[in-house]
PDB file of N, CA and C in Angstrom:
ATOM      1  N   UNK A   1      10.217   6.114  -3.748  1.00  0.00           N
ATOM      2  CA  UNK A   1      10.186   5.659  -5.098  1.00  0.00           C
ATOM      3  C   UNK A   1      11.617   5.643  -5.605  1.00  0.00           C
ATOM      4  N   UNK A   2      12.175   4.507  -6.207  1.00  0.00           N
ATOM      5  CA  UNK A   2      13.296   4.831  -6.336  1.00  0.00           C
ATOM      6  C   UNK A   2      13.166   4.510  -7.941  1.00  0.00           C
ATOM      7  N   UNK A   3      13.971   5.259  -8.917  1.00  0.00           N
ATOM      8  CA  UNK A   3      13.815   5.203 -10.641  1.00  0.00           C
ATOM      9  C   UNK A   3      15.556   5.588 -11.299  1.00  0.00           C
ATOM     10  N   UNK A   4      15.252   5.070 -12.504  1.00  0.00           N
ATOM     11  CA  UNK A   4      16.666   5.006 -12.648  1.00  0.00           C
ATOM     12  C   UNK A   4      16.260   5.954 -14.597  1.00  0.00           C
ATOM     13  N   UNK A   5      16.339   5.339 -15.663  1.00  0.00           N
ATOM     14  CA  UNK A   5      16.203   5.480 -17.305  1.00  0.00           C
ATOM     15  C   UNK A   5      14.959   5.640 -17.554  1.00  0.00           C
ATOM     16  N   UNK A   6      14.435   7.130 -17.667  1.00  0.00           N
ATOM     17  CA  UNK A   6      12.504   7.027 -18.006  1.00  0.00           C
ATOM     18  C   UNK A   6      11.980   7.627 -16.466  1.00  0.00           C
ATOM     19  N   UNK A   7      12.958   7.774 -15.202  1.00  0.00           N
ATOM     20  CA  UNK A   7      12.451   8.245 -14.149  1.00  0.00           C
ATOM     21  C   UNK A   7      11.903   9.226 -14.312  1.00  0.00           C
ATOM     22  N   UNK A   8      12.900  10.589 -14.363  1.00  0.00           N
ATOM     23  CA  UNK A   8      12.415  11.820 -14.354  1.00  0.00           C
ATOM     24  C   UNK A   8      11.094  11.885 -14.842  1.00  0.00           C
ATOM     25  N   UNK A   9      11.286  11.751 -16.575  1.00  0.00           N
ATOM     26  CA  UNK A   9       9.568  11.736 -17.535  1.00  0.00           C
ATOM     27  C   UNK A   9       8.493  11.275 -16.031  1.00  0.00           C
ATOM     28  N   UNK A  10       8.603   9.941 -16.023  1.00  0.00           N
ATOM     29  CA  UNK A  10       7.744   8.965 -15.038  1.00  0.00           C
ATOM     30  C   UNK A  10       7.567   9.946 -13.738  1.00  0.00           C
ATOM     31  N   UNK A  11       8.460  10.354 -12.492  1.00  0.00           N
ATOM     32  CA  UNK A  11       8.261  11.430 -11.262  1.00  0.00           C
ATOM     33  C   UNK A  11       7.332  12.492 -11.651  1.00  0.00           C
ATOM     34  N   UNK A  12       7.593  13.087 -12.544  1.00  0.00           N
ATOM     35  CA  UNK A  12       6.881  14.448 -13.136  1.00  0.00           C
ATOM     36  C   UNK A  12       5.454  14.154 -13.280  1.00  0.00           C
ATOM     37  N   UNK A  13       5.246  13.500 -13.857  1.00  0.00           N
ATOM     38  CA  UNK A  13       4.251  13.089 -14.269  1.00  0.00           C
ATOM     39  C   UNK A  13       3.382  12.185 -12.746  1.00  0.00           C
ATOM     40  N   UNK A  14       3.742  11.085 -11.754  1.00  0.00           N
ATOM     41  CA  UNK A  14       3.547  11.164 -10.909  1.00  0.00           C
ATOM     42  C   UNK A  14       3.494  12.241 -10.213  1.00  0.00           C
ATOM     43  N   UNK A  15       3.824  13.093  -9.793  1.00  0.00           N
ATOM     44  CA  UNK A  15       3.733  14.816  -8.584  1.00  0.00           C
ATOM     45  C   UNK A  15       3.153  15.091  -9.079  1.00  0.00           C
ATOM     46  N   UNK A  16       2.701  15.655 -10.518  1.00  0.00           N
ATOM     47  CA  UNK A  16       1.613  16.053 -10.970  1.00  0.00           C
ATOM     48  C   UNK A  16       0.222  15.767 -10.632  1.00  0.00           C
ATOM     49  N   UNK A  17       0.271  14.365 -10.110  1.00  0.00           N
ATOM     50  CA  UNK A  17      -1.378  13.981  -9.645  1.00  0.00           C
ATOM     51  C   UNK A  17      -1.277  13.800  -8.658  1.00  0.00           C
ATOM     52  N   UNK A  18      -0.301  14.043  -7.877  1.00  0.00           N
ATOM     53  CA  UNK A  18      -0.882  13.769  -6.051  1.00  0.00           C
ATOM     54  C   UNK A  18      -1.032  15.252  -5.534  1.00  0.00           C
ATOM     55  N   UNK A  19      -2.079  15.195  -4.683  1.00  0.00           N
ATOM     56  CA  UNK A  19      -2.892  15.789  -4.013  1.00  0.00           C
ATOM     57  C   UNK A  19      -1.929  16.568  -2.983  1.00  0.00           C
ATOM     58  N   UNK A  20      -2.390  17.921  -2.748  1.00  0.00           N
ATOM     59  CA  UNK A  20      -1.878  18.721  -1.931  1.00  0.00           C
ATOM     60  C   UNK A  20      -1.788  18.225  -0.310  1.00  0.00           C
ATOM     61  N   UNK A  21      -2.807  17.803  -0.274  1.00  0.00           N
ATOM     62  CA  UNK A  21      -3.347  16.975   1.451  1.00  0.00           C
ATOM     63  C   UNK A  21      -2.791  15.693   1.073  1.00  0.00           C
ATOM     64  N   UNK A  22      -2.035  15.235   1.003  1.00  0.00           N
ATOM     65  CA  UNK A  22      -1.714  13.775   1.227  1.00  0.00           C
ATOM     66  C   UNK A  22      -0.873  13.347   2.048  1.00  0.00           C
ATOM     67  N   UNK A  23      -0.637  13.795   3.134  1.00  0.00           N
ATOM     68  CA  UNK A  23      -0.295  13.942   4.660  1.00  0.00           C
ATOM     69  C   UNK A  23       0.546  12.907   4.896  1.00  0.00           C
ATOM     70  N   UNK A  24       1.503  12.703   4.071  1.00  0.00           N
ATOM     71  CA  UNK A  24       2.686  11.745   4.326  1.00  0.00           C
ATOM     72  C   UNK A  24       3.654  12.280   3.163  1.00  0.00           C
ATOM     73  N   UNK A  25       4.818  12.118   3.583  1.00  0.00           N
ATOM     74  CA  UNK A  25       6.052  12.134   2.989  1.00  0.00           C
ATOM     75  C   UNK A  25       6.222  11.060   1.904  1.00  0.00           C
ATOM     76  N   UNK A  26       7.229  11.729   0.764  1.00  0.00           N
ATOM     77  CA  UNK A  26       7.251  10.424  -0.209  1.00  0.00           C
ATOM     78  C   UNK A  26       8.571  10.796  -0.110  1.00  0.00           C
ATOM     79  N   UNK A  27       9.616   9.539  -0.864  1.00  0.00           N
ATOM     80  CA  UNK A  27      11.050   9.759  -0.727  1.00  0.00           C
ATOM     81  C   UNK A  27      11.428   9.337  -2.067  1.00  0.00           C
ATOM     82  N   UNK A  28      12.184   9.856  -2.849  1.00  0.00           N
ATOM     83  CA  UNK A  28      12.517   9.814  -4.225  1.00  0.00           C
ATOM     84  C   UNK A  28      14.280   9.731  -4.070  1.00  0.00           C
ATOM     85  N   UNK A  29      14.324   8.182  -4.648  1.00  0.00           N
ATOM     86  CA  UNK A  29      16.025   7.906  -5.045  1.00  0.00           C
ATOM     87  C   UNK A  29      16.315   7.553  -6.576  1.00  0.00           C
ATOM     88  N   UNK A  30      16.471   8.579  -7.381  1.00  0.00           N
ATOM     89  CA  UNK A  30      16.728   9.084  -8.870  1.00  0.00           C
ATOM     90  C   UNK A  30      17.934   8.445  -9.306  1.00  0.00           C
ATOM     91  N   UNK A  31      18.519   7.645  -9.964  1.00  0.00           N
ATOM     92  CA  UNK A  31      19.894   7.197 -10.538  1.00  0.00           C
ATOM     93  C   UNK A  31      20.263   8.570 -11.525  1.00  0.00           C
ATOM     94  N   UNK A  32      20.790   9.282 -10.801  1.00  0.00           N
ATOM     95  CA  UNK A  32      21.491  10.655 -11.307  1.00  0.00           C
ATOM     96  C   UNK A  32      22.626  10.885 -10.572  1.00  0.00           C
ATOM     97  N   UNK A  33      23.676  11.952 -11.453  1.00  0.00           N
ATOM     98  CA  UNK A  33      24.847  12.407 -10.569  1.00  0.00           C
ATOM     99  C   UNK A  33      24.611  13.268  -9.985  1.00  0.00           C
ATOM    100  N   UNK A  34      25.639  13.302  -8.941  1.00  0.00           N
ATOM    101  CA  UNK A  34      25.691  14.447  -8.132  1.00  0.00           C
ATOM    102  C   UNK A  34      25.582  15.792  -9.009  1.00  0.00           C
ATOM    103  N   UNK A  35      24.875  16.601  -7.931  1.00  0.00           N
ATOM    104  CA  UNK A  35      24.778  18.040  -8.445  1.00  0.00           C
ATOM    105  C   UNK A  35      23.601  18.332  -9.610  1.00  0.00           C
ATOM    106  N   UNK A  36      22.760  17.212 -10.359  1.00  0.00           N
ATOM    107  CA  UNK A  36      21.551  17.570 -10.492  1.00  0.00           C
ATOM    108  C   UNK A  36      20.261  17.111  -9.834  1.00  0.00           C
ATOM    109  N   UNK A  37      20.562  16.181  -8.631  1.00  0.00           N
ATOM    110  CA  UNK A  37      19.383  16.059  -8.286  1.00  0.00           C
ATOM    111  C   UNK A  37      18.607  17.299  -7.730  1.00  0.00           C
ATOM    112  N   UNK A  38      19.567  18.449  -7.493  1.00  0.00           N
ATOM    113  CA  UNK A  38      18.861  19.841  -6.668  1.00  0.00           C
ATOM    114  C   UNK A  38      17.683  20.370  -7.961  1.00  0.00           C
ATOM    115  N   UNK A  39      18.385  20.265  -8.924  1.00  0.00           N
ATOM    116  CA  UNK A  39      17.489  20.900  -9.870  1.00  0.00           C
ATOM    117  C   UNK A  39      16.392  20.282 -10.581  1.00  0.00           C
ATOM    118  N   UNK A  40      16.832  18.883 -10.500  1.00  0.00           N
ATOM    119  CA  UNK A  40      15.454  17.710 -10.856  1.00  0.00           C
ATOM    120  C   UNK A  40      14.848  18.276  -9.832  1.00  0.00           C
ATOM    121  N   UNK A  41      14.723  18.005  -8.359  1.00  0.00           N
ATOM    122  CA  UNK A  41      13.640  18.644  -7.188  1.00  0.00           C
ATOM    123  C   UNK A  41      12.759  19.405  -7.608  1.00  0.00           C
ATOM    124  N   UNK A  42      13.902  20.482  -7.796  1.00  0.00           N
ATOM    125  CA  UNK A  42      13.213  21.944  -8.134  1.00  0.00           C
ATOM    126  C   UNK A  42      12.905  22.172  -9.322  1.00  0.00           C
ATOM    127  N   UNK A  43      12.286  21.417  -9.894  1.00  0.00           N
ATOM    128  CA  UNK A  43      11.823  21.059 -11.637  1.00  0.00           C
ATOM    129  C   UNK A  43      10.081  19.916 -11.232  1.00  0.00           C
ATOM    130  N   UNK A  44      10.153  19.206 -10.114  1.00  0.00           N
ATOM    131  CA  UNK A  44       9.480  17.874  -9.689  1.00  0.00           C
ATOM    132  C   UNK A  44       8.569  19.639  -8.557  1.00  0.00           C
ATOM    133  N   UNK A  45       9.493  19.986  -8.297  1.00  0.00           N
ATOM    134  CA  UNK A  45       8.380  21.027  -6.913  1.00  0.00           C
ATOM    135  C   UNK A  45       7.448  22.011  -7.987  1.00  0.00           C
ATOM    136  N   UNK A  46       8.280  22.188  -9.258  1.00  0.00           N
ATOM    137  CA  UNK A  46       7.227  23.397 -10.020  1.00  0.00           C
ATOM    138  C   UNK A  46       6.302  22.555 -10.682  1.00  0.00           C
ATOM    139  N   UNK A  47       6.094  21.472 -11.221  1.00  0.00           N
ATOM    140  CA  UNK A  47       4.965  20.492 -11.293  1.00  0.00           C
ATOM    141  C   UNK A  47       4.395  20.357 -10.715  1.00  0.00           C
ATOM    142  N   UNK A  48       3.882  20.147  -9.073  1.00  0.00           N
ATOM    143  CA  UNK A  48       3.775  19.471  -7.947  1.00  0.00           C
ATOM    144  C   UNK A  48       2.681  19.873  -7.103  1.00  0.00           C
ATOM    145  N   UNK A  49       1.798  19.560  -6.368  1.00  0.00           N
ATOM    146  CA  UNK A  49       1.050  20.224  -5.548  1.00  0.00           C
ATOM    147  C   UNK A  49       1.495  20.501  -4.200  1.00  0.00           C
ATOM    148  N   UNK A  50       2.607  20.193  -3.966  1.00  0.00           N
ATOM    149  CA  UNK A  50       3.190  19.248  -2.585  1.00  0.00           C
ATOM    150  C   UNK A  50       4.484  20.087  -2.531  1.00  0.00           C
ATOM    151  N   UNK A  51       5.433  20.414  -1.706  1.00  0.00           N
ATOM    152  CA  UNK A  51       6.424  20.903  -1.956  1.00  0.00           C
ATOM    153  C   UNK A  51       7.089  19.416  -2.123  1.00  0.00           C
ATOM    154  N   UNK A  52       8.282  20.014  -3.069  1.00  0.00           N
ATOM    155  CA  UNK A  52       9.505  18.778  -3.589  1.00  0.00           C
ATOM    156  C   UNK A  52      11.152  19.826  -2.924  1.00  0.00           C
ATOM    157  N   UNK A  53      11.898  19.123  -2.404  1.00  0.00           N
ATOM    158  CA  UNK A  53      13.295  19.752  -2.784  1.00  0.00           C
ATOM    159  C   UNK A  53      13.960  18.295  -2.446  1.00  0.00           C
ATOM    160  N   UNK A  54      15.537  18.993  -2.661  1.00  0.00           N
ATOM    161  CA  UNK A  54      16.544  18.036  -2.497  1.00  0.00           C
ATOM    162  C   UNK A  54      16.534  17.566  -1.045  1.00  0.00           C
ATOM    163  N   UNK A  55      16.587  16.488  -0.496  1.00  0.00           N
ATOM    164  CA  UNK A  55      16.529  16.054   0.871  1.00  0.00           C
ATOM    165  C   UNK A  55      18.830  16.644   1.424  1.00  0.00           C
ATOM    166  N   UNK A  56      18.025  16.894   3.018  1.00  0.00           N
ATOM    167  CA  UNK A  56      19.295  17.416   3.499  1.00  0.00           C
ATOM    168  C   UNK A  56      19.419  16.590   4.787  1.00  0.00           C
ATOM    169  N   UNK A  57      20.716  16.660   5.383  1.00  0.00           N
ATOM    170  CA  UNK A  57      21.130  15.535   6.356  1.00  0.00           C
ATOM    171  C   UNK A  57      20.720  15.996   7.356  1.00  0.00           C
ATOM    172  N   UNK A  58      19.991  15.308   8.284  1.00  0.00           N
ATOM    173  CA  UNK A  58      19.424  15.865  10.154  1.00  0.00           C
ATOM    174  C   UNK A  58      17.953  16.549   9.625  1.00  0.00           C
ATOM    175  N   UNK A  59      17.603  16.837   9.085  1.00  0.00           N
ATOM    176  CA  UNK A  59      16.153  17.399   8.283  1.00  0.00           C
ATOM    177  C   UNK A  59      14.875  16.642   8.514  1.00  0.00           C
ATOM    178  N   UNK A  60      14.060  17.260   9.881  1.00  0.00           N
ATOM    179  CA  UNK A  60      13.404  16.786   9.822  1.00  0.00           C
ATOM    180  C   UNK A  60      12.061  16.427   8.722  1.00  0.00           C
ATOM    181  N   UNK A  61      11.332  15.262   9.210  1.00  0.00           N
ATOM    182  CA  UNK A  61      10.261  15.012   8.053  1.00  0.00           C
ATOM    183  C   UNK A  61       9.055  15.355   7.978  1.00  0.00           C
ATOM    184  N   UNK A  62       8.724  16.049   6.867  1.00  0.00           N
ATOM    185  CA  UNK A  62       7.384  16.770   7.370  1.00  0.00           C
ATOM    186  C   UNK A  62       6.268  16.023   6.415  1.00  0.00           C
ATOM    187  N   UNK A  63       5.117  16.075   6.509  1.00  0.00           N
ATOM    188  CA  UNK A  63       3.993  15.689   5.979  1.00  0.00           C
ATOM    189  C   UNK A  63       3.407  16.237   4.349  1.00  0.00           C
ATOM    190  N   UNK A  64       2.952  16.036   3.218  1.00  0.00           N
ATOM    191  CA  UNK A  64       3.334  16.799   2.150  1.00  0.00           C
ATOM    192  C   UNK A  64       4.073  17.391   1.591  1.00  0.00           C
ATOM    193  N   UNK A  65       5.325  16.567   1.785  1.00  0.00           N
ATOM    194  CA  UNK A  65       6.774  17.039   1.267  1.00  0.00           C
ATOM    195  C   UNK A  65       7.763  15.977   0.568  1.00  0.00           C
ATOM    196  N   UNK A  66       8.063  16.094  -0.569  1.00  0.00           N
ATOM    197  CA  UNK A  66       8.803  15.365  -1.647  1.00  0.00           C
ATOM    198  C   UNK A  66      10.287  15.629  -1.283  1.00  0.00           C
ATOM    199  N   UNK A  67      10.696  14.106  -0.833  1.00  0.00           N
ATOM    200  CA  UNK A  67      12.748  14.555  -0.660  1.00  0.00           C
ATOM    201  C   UNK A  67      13.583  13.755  -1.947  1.00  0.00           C
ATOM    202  N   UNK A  68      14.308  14.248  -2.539  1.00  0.00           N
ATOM    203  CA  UNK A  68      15.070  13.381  -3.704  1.00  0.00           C
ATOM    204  C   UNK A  68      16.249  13.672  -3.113  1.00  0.00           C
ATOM    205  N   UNK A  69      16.274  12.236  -3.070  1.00  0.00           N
ATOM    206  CA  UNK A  69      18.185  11.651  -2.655  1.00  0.00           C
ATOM    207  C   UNK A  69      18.842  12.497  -3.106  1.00  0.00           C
ATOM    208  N   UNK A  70      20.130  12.950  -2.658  1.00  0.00           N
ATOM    209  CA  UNK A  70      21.257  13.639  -3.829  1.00  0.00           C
ATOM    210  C   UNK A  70      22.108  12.793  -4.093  1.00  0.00           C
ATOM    211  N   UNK A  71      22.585  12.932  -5.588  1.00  0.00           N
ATOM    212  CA  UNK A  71      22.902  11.773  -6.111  1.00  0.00           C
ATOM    213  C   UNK A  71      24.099  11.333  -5.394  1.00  0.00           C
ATOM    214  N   UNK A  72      25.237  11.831  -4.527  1.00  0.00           N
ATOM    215  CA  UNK A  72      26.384  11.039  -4.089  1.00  0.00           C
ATOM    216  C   UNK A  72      25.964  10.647  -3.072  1.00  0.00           C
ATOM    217  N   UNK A  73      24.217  10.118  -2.497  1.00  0.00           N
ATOM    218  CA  UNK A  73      24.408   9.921  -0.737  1.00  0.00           C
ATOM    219  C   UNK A  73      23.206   8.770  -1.392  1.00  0.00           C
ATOM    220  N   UNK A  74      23.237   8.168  -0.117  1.00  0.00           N
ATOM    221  CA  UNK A  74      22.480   6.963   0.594  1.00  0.00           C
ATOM    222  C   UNK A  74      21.509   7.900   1.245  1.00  0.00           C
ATOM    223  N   UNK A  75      20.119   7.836   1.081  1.00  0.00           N
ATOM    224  CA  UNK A  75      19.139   8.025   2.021  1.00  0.00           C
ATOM    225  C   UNK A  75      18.588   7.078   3.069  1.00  0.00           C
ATOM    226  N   UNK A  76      18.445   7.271   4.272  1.00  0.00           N
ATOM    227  CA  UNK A  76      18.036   6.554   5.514  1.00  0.00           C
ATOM    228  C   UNK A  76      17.397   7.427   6.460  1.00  0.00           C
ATOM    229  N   UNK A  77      16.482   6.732   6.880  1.00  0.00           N
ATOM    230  CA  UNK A  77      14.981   7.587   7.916  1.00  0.00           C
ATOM    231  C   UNK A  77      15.451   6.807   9.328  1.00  0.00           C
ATOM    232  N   UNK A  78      15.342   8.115   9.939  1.00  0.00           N
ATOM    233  CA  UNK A  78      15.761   7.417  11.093  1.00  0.00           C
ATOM    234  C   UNK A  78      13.889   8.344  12.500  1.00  0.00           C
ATOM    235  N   UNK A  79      14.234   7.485  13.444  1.00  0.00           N
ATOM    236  CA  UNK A  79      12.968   8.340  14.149  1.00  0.00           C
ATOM    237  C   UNK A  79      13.479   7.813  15.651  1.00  0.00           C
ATOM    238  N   UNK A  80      13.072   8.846  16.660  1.00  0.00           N
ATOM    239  CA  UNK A  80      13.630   8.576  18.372  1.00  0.00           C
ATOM    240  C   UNK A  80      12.680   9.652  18.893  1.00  0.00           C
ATOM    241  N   UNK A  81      12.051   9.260  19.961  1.00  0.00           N
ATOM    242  CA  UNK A  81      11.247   9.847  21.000  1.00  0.00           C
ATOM    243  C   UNK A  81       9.917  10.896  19.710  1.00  0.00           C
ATOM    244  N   UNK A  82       9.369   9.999  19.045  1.00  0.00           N
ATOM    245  CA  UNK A  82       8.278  10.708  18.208  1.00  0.00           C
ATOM    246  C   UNK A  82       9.285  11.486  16.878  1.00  0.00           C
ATOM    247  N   UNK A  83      10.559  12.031  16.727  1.00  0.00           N
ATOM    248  CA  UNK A  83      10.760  12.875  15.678  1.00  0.00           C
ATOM    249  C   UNK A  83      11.376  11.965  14.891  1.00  0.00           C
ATOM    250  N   UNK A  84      11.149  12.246  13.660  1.00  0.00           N
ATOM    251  CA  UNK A  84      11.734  11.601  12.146  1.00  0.00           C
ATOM    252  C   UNK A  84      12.407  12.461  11.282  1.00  0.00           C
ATOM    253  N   UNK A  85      14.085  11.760  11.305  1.00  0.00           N
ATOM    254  CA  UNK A  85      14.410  12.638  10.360  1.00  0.00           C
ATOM    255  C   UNK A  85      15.586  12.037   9.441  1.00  0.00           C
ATOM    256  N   UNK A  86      15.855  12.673   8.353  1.00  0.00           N
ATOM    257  CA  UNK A  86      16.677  11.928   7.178  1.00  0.00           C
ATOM    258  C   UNK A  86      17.953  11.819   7.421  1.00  0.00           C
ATOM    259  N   UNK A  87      18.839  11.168   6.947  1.00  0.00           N
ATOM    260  CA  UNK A  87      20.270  10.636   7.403  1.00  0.00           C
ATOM    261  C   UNK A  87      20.786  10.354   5.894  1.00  0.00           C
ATOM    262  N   UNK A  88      21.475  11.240   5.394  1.00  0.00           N
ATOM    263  CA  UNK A  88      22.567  10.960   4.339  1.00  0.00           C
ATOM    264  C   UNK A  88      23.993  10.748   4.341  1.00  0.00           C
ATOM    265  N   UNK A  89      24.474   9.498   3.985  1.00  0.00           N
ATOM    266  CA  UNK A  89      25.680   9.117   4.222  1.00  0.00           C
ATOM    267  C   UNK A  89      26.149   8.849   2.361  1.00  0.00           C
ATOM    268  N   UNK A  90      27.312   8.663   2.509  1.00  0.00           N
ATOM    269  CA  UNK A  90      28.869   8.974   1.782  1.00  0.00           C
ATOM    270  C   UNK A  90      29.468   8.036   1.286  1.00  0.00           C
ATOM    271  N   UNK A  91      28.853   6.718   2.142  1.00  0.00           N
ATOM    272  CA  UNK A  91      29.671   5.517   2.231  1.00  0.00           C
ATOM    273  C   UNK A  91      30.019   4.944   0.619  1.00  0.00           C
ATOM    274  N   UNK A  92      30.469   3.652   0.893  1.00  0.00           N
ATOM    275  CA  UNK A  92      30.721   3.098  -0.155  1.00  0.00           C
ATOM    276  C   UNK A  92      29.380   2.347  -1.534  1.00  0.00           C
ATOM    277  N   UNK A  93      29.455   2.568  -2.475  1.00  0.00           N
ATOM    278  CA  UNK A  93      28.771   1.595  -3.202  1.00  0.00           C
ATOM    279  C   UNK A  93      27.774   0.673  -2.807  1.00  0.00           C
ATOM    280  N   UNK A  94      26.605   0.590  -3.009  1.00  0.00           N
ATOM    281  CA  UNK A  94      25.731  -0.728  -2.786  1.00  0.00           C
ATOM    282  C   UNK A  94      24.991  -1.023  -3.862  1.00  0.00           C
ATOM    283  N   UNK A  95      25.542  -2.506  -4.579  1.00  0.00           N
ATOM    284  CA  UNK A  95      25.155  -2.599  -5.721  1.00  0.00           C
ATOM    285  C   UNK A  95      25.624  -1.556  -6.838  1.00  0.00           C
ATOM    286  N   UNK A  96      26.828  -1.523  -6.962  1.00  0.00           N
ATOM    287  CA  UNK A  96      26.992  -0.511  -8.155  1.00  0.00           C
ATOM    288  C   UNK A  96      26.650   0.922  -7.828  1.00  0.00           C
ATOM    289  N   UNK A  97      25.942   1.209  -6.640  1.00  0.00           N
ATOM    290  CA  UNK A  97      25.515   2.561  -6.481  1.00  0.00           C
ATOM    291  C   UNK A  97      25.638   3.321  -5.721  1.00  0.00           C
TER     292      UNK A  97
END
């Protein structure tokens, strides 16, 4: 899900109604700065039925688990021989972002 002005309100309120068993990963890219997406997470995980945190680089992906971008990285899923796992890069701007 990616949200930018009205997100947060809007996420919260989404995690709030999904189901503990919902056996897939969701991926959350927030238009925020660096250094609060840890605490949006951990604001989205105490709402939540599901665990939420900040997504981390090489981390694999688990099933009923909420990752929010941190705000200075690019999120990308990568997967090889069955395992899936997140890839945050540094790079430059895309689209303004």
């Amino acid at each position: 899900m990616g949200t930018s002005t009205g997100g947060p309100r809007a996420l919260q309120e989404v995690f709030s109604r999904i189901p503990e068993d919902i056996s897939l990963p969701i991926f959350v890219v927030q238009h925020m700065p660096a250094g609060f997406t840890k605490a949006f997470a951990m604001r989205l995980n105490d709402h939540s039925k599901i665990k939420v945190k900040e997504a981390e680089d090489g981390e694999s992906i688990e099933p009923n688990t909420g990752y929010v971008a941190p705000g200075d990285a690019h999120l990308s899923i990568h997967s090889k021989g069955g395992r899936k796992w997140i890839a945050l890069s540094r790079e430059g701007l895309v689209n303004g972002h």
